[in-house]
Short mmCIF file of C-alpha atoms and ligand atoms in Angstrom, two decimals:
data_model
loop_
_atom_site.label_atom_id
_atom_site.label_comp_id
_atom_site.label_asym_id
_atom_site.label_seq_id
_atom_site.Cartn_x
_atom_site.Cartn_y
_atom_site.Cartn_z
CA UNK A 241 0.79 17.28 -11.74
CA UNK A 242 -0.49 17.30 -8.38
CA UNK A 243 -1.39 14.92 -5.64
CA UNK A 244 -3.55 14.89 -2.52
CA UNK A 245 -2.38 13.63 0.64
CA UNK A 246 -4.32 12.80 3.51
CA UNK A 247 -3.34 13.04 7.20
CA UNK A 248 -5.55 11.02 9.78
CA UNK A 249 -6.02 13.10 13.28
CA UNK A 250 -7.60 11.47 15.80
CA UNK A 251 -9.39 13.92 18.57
CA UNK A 252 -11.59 13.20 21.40
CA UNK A 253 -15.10 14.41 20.65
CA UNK A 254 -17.71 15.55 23.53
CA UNK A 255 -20.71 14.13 23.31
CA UNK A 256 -23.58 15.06 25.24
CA UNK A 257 -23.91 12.39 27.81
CA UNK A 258 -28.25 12.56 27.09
CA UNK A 259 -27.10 11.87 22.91
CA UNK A 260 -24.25 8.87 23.30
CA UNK A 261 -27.24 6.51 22.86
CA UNK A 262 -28.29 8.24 19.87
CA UNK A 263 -24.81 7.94 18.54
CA UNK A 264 -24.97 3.88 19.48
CA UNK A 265 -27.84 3.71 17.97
CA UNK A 266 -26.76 5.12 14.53
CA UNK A 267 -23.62 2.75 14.54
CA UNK A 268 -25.73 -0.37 15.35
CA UNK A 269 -27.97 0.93 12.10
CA UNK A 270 -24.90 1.44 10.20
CA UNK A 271 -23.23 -2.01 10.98
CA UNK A 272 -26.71 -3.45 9.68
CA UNK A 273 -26.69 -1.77 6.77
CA UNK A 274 -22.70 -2.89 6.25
CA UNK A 275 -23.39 -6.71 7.23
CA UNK A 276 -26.68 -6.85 4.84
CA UNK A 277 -25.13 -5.50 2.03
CA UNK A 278 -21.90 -8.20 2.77
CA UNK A 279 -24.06 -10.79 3.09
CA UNK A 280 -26.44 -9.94 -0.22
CA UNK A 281 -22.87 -9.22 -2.21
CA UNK A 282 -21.18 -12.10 -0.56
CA UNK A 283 -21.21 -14.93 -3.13
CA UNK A 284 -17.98 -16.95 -3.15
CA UNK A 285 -17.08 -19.43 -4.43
CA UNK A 286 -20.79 -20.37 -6.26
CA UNK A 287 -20.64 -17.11 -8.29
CA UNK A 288 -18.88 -13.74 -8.34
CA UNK A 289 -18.90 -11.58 -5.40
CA UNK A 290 -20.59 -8.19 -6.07
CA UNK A 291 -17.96 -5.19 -6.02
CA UNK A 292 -19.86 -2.63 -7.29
CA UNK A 293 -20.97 0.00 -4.62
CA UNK A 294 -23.57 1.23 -7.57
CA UNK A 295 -25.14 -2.61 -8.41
CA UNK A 296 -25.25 -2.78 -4.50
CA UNK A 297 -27.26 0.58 -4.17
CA UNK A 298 -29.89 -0.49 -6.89
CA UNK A 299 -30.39 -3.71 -5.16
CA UNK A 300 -30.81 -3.22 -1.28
CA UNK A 301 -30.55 0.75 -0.83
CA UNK A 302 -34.06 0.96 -0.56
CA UNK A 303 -34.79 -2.21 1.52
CA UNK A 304 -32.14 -1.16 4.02
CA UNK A 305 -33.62 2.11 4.67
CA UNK A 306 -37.16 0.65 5.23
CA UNK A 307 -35.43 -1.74 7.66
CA UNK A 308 -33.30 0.77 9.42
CA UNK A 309 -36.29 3.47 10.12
CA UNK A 310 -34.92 6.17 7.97
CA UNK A 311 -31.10 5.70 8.77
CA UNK A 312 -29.50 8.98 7.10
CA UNK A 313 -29.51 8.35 3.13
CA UNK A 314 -25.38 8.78 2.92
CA UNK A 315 -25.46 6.94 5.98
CA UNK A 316 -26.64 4.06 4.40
CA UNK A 317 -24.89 4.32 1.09
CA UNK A 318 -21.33 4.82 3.19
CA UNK A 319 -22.14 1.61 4.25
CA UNK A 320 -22.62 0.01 1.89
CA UNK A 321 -19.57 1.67 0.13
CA UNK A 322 -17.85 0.08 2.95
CA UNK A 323 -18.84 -3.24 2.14
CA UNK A 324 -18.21 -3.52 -1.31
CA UNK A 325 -14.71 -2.12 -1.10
CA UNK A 326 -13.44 -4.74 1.60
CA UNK A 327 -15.24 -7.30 -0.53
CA UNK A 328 -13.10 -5.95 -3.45
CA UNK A 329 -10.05 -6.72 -1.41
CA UNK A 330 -10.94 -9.46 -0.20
CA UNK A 331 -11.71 -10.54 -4.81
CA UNK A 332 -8.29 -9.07 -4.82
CA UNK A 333 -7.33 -11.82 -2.40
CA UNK A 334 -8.84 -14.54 -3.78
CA UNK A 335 -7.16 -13.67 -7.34
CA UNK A 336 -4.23 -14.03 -5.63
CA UNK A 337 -4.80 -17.70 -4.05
CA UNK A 338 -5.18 -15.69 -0.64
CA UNK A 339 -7.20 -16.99 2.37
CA UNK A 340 -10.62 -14.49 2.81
CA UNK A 341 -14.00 -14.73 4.13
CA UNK A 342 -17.07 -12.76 4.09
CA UNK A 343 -16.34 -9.22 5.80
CA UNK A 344 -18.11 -8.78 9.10
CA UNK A 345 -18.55 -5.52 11.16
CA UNK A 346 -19.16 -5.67 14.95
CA UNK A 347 -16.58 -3.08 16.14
CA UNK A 348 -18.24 0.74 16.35
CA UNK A 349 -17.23 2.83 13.46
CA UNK A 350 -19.58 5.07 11.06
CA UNK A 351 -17.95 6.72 7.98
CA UNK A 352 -19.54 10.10 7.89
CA UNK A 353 -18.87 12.32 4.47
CA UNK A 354 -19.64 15.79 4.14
CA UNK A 355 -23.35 15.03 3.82
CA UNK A 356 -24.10 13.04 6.58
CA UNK A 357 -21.48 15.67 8.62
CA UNK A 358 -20.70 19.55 9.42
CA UNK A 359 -17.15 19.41 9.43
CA UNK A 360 -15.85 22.68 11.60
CA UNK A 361 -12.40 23.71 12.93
CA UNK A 362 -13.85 23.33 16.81
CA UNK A 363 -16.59 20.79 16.60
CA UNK A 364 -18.24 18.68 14.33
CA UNK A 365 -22.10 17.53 14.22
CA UNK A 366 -23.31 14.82 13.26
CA UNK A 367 -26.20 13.00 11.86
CA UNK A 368 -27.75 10.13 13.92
CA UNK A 369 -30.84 7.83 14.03
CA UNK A 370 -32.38 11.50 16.25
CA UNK A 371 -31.39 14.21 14.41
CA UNK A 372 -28.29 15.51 14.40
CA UNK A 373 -25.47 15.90 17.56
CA UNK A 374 -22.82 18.53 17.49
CA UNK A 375 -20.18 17.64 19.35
CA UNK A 376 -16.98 19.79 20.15
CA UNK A 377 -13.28 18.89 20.28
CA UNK A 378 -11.34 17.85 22.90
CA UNK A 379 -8.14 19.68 21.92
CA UNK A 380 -4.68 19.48 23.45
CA UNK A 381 -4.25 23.22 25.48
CA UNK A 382 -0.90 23.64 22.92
CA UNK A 383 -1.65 22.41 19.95
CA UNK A 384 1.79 23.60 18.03
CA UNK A 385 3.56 20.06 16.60
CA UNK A 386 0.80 17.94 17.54
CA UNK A 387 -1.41 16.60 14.66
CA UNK A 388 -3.97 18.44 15.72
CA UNK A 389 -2.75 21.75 15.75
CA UNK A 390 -0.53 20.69 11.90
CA UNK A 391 -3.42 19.79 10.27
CA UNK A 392 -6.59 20.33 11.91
CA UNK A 393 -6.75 23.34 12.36
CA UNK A 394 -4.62 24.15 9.49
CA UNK A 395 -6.33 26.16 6.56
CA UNK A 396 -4.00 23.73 4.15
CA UNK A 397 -5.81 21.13 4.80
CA UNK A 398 -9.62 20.94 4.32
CA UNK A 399 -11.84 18.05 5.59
CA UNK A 400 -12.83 14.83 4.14
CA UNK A 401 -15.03 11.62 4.56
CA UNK A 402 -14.00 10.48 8.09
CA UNK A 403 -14.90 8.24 10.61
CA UNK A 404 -16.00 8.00 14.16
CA UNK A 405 -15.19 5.51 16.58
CA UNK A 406 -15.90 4.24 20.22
CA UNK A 407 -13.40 3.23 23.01
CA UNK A 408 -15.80 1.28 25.09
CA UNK A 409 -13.07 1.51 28.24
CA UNK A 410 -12.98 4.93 28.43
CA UNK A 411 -16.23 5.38 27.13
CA UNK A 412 -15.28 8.14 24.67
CA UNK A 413 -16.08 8.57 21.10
CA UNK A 414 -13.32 9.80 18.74
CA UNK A 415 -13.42 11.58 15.07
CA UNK A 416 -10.91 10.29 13.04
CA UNK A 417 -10.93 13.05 10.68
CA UNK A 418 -9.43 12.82 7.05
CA UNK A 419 -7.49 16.00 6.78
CA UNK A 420 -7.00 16.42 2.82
CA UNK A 421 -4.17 18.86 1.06
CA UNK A 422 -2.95 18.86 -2.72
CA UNK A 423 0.27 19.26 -3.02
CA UNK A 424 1.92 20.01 -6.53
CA UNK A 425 4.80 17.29 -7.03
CA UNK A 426 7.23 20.28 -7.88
CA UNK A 427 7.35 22.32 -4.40
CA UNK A 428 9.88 21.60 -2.09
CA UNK A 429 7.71 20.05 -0.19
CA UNK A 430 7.50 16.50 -2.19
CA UNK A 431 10.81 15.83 -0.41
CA UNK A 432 8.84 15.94 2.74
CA UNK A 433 5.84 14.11 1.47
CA UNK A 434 7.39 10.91 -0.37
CA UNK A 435 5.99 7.69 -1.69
CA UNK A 436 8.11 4.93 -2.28
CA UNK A 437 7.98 2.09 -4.66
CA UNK A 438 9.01 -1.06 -3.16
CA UNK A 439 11.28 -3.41 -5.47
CA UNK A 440 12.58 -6.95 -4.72
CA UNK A 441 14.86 -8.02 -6.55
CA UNK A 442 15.42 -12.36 -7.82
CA UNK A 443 17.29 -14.77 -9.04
CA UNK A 444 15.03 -16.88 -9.91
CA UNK A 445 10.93 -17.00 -10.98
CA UNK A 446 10.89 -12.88 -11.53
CA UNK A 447 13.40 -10.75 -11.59
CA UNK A 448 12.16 -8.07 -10.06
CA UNK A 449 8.67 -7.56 -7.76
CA UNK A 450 7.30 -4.19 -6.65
CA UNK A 451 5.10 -3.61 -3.72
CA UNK A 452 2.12 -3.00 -5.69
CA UNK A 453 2.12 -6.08 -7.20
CA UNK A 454 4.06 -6.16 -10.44
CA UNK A 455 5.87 -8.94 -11.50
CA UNK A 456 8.75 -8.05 -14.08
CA UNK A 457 10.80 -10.22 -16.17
CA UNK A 458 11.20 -13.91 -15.86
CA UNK A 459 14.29 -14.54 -14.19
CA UNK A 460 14.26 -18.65 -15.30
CA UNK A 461 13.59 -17.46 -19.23
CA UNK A 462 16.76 -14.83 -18.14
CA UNK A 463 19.19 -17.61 -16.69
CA UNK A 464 18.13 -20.17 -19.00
CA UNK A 465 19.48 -17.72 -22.21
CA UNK A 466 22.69 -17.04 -20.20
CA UNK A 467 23.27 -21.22 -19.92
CA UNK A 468 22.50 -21.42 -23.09
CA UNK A 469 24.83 -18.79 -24.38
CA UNK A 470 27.30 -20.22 -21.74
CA UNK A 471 27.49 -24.07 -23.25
CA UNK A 472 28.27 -22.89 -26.30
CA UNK A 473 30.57 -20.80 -25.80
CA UNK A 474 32.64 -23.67 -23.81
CA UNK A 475 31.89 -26.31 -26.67
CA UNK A 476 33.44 -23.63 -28.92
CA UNK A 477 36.22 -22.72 -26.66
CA UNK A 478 37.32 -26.41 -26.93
CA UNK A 479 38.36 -26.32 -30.45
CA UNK A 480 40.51 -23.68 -29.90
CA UNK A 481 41.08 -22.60 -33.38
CA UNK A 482 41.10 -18.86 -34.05
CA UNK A 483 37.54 -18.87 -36.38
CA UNK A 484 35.92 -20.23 -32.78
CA UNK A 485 38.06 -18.09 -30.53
CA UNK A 486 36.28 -14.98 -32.83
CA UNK A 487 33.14 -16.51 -32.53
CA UNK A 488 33.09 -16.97 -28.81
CA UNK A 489 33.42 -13.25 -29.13
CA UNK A 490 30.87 -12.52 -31.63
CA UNK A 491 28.06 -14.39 -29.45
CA UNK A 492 29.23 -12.71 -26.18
CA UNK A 493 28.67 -9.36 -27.70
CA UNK A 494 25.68 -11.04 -28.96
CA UNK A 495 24.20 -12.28 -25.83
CA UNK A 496 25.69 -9.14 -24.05
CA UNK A 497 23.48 -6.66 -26.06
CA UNK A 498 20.34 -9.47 -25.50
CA UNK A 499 20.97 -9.17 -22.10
CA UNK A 500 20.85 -4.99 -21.70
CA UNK A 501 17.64 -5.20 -23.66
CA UNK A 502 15.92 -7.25 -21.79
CA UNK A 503 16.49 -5.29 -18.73
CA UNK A 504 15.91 -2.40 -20.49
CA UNK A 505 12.28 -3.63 -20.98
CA UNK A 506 12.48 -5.08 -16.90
CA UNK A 507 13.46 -0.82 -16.10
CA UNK A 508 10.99 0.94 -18.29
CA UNK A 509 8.13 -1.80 -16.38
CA UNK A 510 9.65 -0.23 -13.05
CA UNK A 511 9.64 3.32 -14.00
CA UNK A 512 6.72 2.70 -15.47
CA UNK A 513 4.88 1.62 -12.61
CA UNK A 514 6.14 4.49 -10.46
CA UNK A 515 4.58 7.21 -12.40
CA UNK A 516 1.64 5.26 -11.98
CA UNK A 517 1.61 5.22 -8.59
CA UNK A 518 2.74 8.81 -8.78
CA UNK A 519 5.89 7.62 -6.37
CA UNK A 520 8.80 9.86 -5.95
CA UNK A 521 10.48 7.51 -4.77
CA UNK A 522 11.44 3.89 -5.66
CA UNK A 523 13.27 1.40 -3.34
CA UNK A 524 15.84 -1.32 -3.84
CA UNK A 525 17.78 -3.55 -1.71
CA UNK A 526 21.65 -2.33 -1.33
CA UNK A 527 23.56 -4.86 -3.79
CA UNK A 528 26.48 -4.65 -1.97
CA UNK A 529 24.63 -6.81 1.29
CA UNK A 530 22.46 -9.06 -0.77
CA UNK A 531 25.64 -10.67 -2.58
CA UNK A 532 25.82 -13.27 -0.01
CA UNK A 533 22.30 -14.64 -0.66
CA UNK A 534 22.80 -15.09 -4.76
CA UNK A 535 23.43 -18.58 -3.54
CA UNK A 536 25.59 -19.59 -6.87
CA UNK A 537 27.37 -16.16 -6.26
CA UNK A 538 27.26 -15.72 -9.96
CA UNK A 539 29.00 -12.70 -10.96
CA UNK A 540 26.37 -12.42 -13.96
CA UNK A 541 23.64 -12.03 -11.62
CA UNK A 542 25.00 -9.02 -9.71
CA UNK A 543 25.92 -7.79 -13.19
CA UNK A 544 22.21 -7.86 -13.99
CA UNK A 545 20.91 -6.47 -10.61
CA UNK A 546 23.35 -4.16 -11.08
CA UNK A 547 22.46 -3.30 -14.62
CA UNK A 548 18.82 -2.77 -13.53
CA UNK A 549 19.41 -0.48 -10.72
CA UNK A 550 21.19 1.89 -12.59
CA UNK A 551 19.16 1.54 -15.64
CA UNK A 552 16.24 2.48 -13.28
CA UNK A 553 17.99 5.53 -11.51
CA UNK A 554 19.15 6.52 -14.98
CA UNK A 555 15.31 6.42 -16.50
CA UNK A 556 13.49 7.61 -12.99
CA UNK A 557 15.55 10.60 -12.54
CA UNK A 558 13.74 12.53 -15.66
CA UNK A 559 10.23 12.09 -13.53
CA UNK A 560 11.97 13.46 -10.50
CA UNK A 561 11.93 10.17 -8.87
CA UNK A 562 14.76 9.17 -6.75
CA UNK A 563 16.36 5.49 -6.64
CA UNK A 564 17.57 5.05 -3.12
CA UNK A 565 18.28 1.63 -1.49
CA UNK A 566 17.49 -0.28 2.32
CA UNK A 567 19.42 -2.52 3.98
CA UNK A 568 18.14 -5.94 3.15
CA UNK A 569 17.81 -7.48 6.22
CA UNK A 570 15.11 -9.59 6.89
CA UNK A 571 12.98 -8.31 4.12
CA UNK A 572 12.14 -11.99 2.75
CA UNK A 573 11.61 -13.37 6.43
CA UNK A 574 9.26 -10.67 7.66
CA UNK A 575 5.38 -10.29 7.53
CA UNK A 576 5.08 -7.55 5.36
CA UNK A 577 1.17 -7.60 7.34
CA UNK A 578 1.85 -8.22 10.89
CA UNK A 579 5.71 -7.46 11.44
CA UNK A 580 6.27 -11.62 12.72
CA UNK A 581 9.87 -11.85 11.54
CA UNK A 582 10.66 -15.40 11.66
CA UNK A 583 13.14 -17.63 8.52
CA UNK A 584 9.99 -20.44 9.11
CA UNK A 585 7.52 -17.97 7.11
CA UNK A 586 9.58 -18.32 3.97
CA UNK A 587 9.35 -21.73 1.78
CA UNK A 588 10.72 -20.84 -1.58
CA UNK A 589 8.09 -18.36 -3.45
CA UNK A 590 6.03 -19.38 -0.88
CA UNK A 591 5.15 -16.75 1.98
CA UNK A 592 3.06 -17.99 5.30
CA UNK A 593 2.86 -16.14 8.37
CA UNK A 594 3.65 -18.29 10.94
CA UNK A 595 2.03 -15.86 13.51
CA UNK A 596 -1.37 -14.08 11.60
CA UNK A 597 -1.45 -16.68 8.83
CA UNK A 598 -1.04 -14.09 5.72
CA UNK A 599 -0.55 -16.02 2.93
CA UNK A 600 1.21 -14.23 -0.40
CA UNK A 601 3.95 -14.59 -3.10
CA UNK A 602 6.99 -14.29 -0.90
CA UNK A 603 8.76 -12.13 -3.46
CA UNK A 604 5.98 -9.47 -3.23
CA UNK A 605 5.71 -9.75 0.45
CA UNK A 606 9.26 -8.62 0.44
CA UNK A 607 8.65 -5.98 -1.64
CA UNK A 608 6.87 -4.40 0.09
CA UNK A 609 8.78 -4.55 3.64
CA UNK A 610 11.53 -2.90 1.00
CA UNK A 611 8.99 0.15 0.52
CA UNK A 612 8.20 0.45 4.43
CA UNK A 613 12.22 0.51 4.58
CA UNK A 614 12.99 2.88 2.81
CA UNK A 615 8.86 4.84 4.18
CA UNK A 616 10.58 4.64 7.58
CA UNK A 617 14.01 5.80 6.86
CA UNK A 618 12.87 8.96 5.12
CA UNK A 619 10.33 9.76 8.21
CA UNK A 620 13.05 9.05 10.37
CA UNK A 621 15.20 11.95 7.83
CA UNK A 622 12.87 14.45 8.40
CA UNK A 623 13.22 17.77 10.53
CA UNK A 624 10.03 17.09 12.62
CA UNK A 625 9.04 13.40 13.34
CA UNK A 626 5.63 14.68 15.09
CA UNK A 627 4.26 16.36 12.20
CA UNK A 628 5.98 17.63 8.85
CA UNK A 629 6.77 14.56 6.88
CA UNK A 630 4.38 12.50 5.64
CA UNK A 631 5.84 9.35 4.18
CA UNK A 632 4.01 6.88 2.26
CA UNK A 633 4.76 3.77 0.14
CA UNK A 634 2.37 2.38 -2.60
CA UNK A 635 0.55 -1.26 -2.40
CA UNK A 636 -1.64 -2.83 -4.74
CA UNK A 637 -4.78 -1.09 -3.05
CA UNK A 638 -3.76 2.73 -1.68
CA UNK A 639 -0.62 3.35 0.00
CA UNK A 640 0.38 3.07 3.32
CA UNK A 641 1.23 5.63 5.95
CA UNK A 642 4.42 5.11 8.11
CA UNK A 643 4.06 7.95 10.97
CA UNK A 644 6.01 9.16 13.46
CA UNK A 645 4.84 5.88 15.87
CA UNK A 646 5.72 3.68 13.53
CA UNK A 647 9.21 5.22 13.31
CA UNK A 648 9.74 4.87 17.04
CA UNK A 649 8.77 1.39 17.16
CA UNK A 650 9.91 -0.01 13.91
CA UNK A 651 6.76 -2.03 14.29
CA UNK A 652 4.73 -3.17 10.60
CA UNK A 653 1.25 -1.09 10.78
CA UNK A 654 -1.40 -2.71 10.53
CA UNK A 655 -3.73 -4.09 7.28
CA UNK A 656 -6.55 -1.66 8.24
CA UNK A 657 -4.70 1.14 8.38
CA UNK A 658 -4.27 0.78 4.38
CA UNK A 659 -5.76 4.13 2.94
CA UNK A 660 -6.42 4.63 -0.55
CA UNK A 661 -5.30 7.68 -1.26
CA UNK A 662 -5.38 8.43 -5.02
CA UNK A 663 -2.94 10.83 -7.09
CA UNK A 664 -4.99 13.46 -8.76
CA UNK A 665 -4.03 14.18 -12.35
ZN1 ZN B 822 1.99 -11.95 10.00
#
């Protein structure tokens, strides 16, 4: 099996200073294109909202190119690509009893694939609303351990659809170029490039949560077996005769084999779920620091979480994947979206940022700041923070990208930064 992994390099293009209109005037094209095809697809809550990039095409391609003078054909079509996939998170969102609204795009960005672009190791050129602009690369004069020089202009790595941007301060237009690479899951090198699955572990509602969004095992059903099993058990230890004394025993082997199954079914869901994901790497919190917050401090529950983890590790490690765990410190108090760390944002299973307002389960929400965890502290492992490692953990939609930033700051990145980078069978 092999995967592809994509490293984002951001480098400084020069434009022409006689084409930089040309280059405004193909994102202003673009963004119409983007906003008409959000508006036509658009339709919550009277009907479904339209998600497919192809329905979107046979409805409006043509109209927007009339309207747009000729914009570039993949031009157009990467916009409205663009469109339909945020409005396909944004569906995601709504499923999920998440605030959204209609996606709107005012900031300069054109995606540019391989048709609309001449990708090159020194310059790029581009197609715009007046032909096309080739524009070189500002690069650094040593370019060893920067990204530029580790994936750039490295033969590994071959370009993909990318984007390019404006920083209206400095007036200067950037490529963000999508630097592609398959990497086969068995060289050394997976080490180095890791995706972790994100698990949160409960008492209560599930039992356990991963960061893309799967809820395993119902943790009330769980408990509500072991009270069961628990009553009678004292009702039976009250007659104290010897028949009940064996019984007692009987029923606890009973209710201890129950109990192993059912988390045998909870760790083949989680192992499950990171082959999916193609992860080699799956997260939990360390046991040994989350004792204090089992508020009952039942010993049955840390003999389940217990039971789980190992179960897990035991079943993961014939994939390859490797069960490590984070410290769980603020995991259920922090924006998994913004970084706002704050006990406020937590209300039971309820999650609200306090700060950017992102509203989600708060058991998945801490799932995935369990995956970032363990994302930073295998970036922060790793022989060469500026390039090298490339450490990744897996959401609902993509996978995230901690980088060597990130690491320094310990700060969240950011909801736009989610790529979707897809294993490759
Ligand atoms: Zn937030």
């Amino acid at each position: 099996m092999a995967w592809e992994v994509t490293r984002t390099v951001r480098v400084r293009l020069d434009v022409p200073d006689n084409r930089k209109s040309d280059l405004h005037a193909t994102n202003s094209k673009f963004q119409y294109c983007a906003n008409h095809t959000a508006d036509w697809a658009w339709r919550y809550p009277e009907e479904d909202c339209v998600t497919s990039k192809s329905e979107a095409e046979a409805a409006i391609y043509d109209d927007l190119r009339e309207e747009t003078d000729y914009l570039h054909a993949n031009l157009v079509q990467k916009a409205i690509k663009r469109a339909t996939d945020d409005i396909d998170n944004c569906v995601d969102r709504l499923t999920e009893g998440e605030n959204t609204s209609r996606p709107q795009y005012d900031t300069f960005s054109i995606v540019y694939d391989k048709r609309a672009a001449s990708y090159y190791r020194d310059k790029v050129s581009l197609a715009t609303v007046n032909g096309r602009v080739e524009c070189e690369y500002e690069l650094p004069y040593d370019v060893e351990g920067t990204p530029h020089g580790e994936y750039l202009l490295n033969d590994d790595y071959s370009f993909s659809t990318s984007t390019v941007h404006y920083d209206s301060e400095a007036d200067e237009f950037y490529l963000h170029a999508a630097m592609k690479r398959e990497i086969d899951a068995s060289s050394p090198e997976k080490a180095e490039h890791s995706k972790v699955l994100g698990v949160d572990c409960n008492v209560d509602d599930h039992i356990a949560v991963t960061s893309t969004g799967q809820f395993v095992g119902n943790a009330d059903y769980f408990n509500h077996t072991r009270h069961e099993f628990e009553n009678r058990r004292a009702s039976l230890q009250q007659t104290g005769t010897r028949s009940a004394h064996l019984t007692v025993q009987r029923i606890g082997d009973r209710f201890g084999r129950w109990s192993e199954d059912y988390l045998h079914r909870c760790s083949n869901e989680l192992v499950e779920e990171a082959r999916r994901h193609v992860c080699t790497h799956i997260a939990f919190e360390d046991l040994e620091q989350i004792r204090d917050r089992i508020s009952d401090g039942k010993k049955f529950q840390q003999w389940a979480f217990r039971e789980l983890q190992r179960q897990v590790a035991y079943k993961a490690e014939e994939d390859g994947i490797i069960v490590d765990t984070v410290e769980p410190q603020y995991t259920s108090q922090q924006c998994s979206m913004c970084g706002c760390t704050l006990e406020e944002n937590r209300d039971g299973q309820h999650f609200e940022c306090l700060d950017c307002s992102y509203t989600v389960n708060a058991d998945y929400n801490a799932a995935k700041n369990v995956a970032r965890k363990l994302a930073l502290k295998l970036q922060r492992g790793q022989k060469s923070p500026a390039g090298g490692a490339f450490c990744q953990y897996a959401l609902k939609s993509g996978t995230m990208t901690v980088n060597a930033t990130d690491v320094a700051s310990d700060t969240p990145v950011s909801a736009e930064r989610e790529s979707t980078d897809k294993p490759t069978a």
